[in-house]
C-alpha positions as a printed Julia matrix, in Angstrom:
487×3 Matrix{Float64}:
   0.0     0.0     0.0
   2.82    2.11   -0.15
   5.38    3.77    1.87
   4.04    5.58    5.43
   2.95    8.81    4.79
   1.14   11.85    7.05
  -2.53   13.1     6.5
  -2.22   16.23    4.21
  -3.65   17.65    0.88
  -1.97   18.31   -2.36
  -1.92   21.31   -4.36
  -0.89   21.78   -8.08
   2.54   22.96   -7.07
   2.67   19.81   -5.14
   2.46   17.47   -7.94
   4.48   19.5   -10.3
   7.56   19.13   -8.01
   7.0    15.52   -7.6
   6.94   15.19  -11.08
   9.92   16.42  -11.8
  11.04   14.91   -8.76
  10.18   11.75  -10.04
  12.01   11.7   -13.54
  14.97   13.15  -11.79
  14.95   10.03   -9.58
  14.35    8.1   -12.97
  17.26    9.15  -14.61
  19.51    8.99  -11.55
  18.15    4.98  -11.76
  19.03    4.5   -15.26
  22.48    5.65  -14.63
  22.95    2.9   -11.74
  21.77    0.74  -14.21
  24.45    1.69  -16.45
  26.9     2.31  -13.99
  26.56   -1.05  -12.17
  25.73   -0.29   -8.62
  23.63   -3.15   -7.72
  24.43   -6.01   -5.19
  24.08   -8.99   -6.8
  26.36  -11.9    -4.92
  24.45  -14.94   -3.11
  21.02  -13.54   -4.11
  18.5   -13.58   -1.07
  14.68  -14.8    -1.48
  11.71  -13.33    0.99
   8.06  -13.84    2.29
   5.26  -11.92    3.17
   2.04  -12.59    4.52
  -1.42  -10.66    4.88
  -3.84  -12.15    7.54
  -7.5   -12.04    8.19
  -8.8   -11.75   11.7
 -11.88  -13.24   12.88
 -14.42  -13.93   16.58
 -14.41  -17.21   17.81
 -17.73  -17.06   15.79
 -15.9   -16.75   12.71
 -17.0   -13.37   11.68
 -14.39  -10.07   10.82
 -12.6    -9.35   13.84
 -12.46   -5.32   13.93
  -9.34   -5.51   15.91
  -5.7    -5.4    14.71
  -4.56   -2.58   16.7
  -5.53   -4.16   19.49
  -3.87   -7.81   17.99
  -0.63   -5.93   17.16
  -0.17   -4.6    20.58
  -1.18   -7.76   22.09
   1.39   -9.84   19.39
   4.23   -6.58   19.86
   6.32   -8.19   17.17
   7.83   -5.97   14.84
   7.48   -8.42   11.98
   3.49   -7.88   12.35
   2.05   -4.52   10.9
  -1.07   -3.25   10.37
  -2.56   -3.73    7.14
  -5.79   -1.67    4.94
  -8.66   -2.99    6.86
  -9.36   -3.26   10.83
  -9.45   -7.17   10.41
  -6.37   -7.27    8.62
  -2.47   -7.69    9.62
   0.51   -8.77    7.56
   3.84  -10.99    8.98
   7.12  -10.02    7.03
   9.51  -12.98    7.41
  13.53  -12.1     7.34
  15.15  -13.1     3.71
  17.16  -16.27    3.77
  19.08  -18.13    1.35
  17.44  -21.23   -0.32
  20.97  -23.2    -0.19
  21.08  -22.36    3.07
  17.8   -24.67    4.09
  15.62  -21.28    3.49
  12.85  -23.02    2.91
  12.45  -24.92    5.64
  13.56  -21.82    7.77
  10.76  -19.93    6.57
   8.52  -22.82    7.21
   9.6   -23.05   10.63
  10.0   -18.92   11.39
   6.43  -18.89    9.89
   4.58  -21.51   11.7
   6.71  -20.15   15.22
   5.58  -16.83   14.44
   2.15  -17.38   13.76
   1.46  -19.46   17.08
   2.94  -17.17   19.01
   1.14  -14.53   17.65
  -2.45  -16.62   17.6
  -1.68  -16.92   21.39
  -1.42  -13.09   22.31
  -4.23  -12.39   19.6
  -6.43  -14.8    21.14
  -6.58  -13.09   24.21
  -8.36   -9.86   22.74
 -10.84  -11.71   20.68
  -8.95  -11.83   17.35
  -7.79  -15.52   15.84
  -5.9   -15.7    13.01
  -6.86  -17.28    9.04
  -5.04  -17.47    5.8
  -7.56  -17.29    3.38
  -7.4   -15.24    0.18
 -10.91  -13.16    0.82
 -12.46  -13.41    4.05
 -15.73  -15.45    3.22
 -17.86  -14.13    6.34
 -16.96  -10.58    5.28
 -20.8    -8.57    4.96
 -21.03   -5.44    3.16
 -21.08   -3.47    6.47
 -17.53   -4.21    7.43
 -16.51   -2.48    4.44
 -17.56    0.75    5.64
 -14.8     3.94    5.7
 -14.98    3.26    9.38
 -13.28    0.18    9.77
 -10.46    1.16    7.64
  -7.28    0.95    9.64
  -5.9     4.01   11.47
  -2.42    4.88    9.49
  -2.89    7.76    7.61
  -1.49    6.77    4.48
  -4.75    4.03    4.33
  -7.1     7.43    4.19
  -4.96    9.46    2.53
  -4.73    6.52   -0.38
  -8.36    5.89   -0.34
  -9.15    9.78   -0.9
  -6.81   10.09   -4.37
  -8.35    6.99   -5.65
 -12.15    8.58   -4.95
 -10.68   11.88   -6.18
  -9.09   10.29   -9.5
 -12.22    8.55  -10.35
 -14.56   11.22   -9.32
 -17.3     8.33   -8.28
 -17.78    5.53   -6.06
 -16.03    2.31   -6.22
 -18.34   -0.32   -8.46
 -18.1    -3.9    -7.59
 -18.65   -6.33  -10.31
 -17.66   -9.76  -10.67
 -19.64  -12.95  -12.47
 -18.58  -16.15  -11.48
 -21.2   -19.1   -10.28
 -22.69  -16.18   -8.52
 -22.71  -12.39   -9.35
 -21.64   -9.69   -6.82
 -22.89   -6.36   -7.92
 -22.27   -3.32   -5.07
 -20.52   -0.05   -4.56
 -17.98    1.22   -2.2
 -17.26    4.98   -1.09
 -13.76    3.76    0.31
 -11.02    1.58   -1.59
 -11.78   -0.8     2.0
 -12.85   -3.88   -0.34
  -9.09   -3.44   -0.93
  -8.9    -4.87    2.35
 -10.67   -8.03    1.38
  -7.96   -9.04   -0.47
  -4.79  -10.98    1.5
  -2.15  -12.79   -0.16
   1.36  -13.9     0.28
   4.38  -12.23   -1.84
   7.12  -13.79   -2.65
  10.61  -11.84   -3.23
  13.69  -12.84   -5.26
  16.59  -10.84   -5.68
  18.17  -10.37   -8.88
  21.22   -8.76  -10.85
  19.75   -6.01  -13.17
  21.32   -8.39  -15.9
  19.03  -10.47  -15.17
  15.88   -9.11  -13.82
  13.84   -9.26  -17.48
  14.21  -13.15  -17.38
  12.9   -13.42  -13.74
  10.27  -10.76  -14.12
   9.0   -12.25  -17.78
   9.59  -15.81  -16.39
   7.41  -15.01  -13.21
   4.42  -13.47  -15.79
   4.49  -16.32  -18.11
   3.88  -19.01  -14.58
   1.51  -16.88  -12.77
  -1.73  -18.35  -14.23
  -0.03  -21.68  -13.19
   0.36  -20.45   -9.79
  -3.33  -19.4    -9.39
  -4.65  -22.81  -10.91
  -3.01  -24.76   -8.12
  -2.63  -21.88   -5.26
  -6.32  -20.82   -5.14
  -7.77  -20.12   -2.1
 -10.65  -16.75   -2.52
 -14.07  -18.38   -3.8
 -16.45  -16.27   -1.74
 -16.97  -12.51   -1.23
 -19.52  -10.79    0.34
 -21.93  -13.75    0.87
 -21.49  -15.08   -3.07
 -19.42  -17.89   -4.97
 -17.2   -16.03   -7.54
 -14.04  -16.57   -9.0
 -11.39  -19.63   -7.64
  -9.33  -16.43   -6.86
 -11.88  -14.19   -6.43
  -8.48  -11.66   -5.14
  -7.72  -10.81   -8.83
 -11.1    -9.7   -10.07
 -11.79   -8.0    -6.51
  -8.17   -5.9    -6.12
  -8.22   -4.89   -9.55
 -12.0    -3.46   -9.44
 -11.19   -1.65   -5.39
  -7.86    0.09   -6.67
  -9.01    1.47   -9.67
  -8.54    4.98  -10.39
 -10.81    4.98  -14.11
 -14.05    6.09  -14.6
 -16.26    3.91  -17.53
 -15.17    6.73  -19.98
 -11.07    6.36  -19.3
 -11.87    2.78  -19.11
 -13.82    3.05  -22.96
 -10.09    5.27  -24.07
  -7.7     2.25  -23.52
  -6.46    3.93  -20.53
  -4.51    1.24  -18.11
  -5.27    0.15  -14.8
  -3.5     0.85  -11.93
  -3.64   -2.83  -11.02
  -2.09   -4.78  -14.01
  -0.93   -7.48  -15.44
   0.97   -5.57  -17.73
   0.96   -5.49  -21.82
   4.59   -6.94  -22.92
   7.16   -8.5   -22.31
  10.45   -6.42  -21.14
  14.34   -6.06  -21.62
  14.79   -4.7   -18.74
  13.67   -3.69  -15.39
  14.17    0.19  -16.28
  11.15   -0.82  -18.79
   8.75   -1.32  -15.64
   9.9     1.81  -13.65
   9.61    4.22  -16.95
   6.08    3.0   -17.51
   4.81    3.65  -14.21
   5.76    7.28  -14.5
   4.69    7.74  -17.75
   1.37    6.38  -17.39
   0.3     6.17  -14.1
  -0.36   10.16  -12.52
   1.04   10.67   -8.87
  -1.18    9.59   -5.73
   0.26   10.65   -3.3
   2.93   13.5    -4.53
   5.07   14.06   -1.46
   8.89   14.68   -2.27
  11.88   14.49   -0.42
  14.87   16.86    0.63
  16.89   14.58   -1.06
  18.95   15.28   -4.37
  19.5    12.12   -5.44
  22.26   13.47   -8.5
  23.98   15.09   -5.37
  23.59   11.64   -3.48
  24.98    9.65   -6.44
  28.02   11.57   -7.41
  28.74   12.39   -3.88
  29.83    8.09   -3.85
  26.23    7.72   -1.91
  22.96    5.16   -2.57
  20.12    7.81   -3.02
  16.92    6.53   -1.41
  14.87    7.75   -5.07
  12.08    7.82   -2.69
  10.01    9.13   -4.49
  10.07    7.16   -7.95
   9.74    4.08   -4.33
   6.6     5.44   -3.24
   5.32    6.43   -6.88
   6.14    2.42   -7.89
   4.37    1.23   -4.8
   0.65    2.76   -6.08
   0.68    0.91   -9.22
  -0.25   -2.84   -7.97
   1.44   -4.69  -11.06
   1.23   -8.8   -10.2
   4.8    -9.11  -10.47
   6.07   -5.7    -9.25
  10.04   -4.07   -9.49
  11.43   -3.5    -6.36
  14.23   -0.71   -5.91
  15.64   -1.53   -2.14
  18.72   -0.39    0.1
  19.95   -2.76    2.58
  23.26   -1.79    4.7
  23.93    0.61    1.88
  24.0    -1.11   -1.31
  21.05   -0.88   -3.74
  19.42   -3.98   -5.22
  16.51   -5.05   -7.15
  13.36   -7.79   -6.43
  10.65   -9.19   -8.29
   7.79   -8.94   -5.93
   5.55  -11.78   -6.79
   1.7   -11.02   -5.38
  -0.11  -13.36   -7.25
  -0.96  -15.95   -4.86
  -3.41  -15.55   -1.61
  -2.61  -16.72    1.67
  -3.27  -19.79    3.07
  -4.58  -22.63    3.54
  -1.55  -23.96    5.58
   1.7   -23.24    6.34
   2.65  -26.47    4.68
   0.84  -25.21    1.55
   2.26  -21.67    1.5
   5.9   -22.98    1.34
   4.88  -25.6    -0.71
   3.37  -22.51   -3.22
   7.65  -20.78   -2.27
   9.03  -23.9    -4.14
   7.3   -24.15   -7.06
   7.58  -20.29   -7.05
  11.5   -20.45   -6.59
  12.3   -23.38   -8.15
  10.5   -22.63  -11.49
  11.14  -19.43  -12.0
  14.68  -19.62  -11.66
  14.37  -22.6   -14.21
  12.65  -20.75  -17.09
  14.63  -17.65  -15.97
  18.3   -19.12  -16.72
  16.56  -21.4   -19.83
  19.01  -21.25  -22.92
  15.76  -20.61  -24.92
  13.03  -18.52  -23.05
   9.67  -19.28  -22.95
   8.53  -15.87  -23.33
   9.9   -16.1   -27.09
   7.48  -19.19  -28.05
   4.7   -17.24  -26.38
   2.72  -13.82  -26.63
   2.63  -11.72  -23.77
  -1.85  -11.99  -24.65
  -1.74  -15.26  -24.29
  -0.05  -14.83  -20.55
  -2.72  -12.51  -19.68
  -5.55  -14.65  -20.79
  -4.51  -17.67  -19.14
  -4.08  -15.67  -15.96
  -7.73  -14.58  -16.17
  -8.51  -18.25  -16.92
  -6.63  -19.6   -13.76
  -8.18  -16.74  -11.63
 -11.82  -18.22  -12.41
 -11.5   -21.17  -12.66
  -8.67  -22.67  -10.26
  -7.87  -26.59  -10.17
  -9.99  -26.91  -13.0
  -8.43  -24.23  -15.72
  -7.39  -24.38  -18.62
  -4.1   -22.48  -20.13
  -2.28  -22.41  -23.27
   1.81  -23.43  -23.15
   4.08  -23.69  -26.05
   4.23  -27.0   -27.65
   1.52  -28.16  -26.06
  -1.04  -26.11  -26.83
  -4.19  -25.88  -24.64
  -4.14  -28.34  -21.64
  -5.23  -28.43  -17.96
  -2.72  -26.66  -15.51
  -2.9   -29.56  -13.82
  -1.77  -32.18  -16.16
   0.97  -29.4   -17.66
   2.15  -29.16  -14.47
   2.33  -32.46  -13.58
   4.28  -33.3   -16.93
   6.3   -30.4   -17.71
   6.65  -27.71  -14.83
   7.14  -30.14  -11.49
   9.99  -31.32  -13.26
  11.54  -28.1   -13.98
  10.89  -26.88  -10.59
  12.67  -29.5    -9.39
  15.57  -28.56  -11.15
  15.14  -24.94  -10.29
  15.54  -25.65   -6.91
  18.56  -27.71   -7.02
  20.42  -24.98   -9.31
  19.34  -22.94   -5.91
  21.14  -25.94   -4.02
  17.84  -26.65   -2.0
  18.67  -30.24   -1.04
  16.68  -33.71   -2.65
  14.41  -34.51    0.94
  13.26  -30.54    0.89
  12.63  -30.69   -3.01
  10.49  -33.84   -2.88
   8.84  -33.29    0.54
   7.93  -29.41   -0.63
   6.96  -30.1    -4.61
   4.72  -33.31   -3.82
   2.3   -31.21   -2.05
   2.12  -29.65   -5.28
   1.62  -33.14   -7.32
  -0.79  -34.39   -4.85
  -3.29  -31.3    -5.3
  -2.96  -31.91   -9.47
  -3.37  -35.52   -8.34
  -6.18  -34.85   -6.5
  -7.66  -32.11   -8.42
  -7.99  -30.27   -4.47
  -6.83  -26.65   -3.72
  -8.12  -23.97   -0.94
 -11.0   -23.07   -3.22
 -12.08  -26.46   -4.09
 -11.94  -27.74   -0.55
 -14.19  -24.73    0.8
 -16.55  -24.84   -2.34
 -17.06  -28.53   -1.82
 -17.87  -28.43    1.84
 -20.31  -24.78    1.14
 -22.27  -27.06   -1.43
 -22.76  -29.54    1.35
 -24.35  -26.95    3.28
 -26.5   -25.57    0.64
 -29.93  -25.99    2.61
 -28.26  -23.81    5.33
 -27.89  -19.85    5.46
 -25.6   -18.63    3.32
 -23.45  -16.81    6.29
 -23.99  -19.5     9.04
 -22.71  -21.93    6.36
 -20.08  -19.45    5.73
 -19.06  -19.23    9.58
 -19.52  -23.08   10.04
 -16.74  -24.38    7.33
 -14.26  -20.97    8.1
 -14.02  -22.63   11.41
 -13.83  -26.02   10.24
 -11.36  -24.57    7.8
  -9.11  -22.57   10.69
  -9.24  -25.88   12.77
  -7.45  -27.66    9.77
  -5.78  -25.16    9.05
  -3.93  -25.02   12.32
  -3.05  -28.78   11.71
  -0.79  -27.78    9.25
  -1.98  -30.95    7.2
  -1.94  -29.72    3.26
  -4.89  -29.02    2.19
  -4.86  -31.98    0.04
  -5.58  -34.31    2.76
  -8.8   -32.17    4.17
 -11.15  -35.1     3.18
């Protein structure tokens, strides 16, 4: 959601300066680029987390300051909504066991936090969309308290001069409005980070488009919102309508999205800054003292914090990162495509075929992104969005073909690979990747599970059915059994 920011208003002197302010820091980048600043030894990986909150009835849980200061973890922040918090897990190296240190930081983390949450009425679920979410928890008021949250949600009202309209079609239609970006808030997933040389960020950023349908075929987890069955990974639709800054006209011109899959593939990761500043207007325009030229010839790192916070309001699904850490600048691909959930087990299970195949197609001697348009990526991301286990994609030399058969054949295989070229070690490979197998296998993911057991239930209310499998869910879910074996 962007960098932490102060309540304020803007005037047209305001955005001026950060427009130039912005291109300054973009040409100060492209010289780095050039100039070979980055760090690029032993390349780290990283996790993040968003989390839903709920009563012990199941329902929202309008509590995460109260959560945070019962958790007091600096790893836990607060998040968009008042039943939301996120985890951010330290970086690791995958030859270094990362995996399974992430695993086990994760699962420590989480109980430890469930414990202190507990004790102020807020319990903890990875789920993609909160399924006992009502329209009256999206109201303004239960947005969280940071400034920044408000001051976001005002630009986006202000750029598209309307309410928010809610419209998805899936088994169910959802048809509402919001006067808030809050439904924002309905949307958790987990990120995944990997660190890259500039050389080679346009392989791992292109390599990480071209798998993402994949990813949501056998990662989805978001089939309710608001009461109705919608997409497999109802997330995409949902954070793509909440964030978006258009009115119908703009949207009738061809102009983009601030959430977006993209439109090509790229050369390089300049490519992805320059088109967020010269399509995407400012949000929040607030500059810095810094000069970054100053900074840069003076033998420093400059922050470019601005061309930072600019890059952090448009919500790509694989999104550049420009970072400092102890002084030296590097990049990340920020992967967002997947939701959280259902298990531990599953998330890091979702890390390795992340890590492992990307880094496959990423160092291939012939890239996939050659034998395939960047359209057909974006459809069969849409595809894998709505319909989950059960999609359909397209993949070169095969042609059209269920994910889960493609990835059984073609992509386990290669992921496998991947992560041994990261030197993650045969037991953690096989133990990590055939939770993956098994839900192809089994044709089972968060989404199917929770659909299945809902269409059990269909003589019930629709919310106390809701509330009854969430808390069957977060009991299995604490189990830490994949969700594969939720029979």
């Amino acid at each position: 959601m962007g960098e932490d920011v102060e309540a304020q208003e803007f005037s047209r002197a305001d955005r001026t300066r950060y427009r130039e302010q912005v291109h300054r820091c973009l040409d100060v980048f492209e010289r780095m680029l050039s100039e070979h600043q980055f760090h690029t030894d032993d390349p780290m990986t990283g996790l993040e987390v968003e989390l839903n909150l709920v009563d012990e009835h199941g329902d929202p849980a309008l509590k995460n300051a109260e959560a945070l200061a019962a958790i007091a973890d600096p790893a836990f922040q607060t998040e968009l909504g008042q039943f939301n918090i996120e985890i951010n897990v330290p970086p690791a190296l995958l030859r270094e066991s990362g995996l399974g240190t992430f695993e086990a930081t994760l699962r420590r983390s989480l109980n430890d936090a469930e414990a202190r949450s507990s004790q102020v009425g807020a319990h903890q679920v990875m789920i993609g969309v909160l399924p006992t979410l009502a329209p009256g928890h999206l109201s303004p008021s239960h947005m969280s308290a940071n400034p920044r949250y408000q001051l976001l949600s005002e630009q986006i009202l202000n750029a598209r001069g309307e309410d928010i309209r809610i419209d998805i079609t899936g088994p169910e239609r959802l048809i509402t409005t919001a006067e808030s970006i809050l439904p924002e808030a309905a949307c958790t997933s987990t990120q995944f980070h990997v660190q890259t040389s500039p050389e080679q960020f346009a392989a791992y950023w292109n390599a990480s488009q071209a798998i993402s349908a994949v990813q949501l075929a056998v990662g989805a987890n978001s089939p309710y919102c608001l009461g109705k069955e919608l997409w497999r990974e109802t997330r995409i639709p949902l954070f793509e309508q909440a964030a978006d800054t258009r009115s119908e006209e703009l949207k009738a011109q061809g102009v983009r999205p601030r959430v977006w899959f993209g439109e090509r593939w790229i050369n390089s990761v300049f490519d992805l800054f320059e088109e967020n500043v010269r399509y995407f207007p400012a949000l929040l325009p607030i500059t810095s003292d810094e000069d970054p030229v100053a900074v840069l010839e003076g033998g420093g790192t400059p922050s470019l914090a601005e061309l930072r916070l600019h890059n952090g309001t448009v919500y790509r699904w694989n999104r550049p990162v420009y970072d400092i850490n102890d002084g030296t600048p590097h990049l990340r691909v920020e992967n967002r495509v997947l939701p959280a959930g259902p298990t531990v087990a599953d998330l890091i299970a979702n890390a390795a075929f992340y890590f492992g195949l990307v880094r496959h197609l990423a160092e291939s001697d012939r890239p996939l992104w050659s034998q395939m348009s960047f359209q057909a990526a974006e459809e069969n991301f849409e595809r894998a969005a709505e319909d989950g286990i059960d999609a359909t994609v397209y993949w070169p030399g095969v042609g059209e073909v269920p994910a889960t058969e493609l990835v059984l054949r073609r992509l386990l295989p290669m992921a496998h690979a991947g992560l041994e070229s990261w030197g993650v070690g045969a037991d953690e490979r096989d133990r990590l990747l055939g939770i993956i197998e098994q839900r192809c296998l089994l044709r089972v993911n968060g989404a199917s599970w929770f659909v299945d057991r809902m269409h059990q239930r269909a003589g019930e209310d629709r919310y106390d059915a809701l509330r009854a499998t969430l808390l069957e869910y977060c009991e299995r879910m604490h189990s830490n059994d994949p969700v594969h074996t939720w029979d």
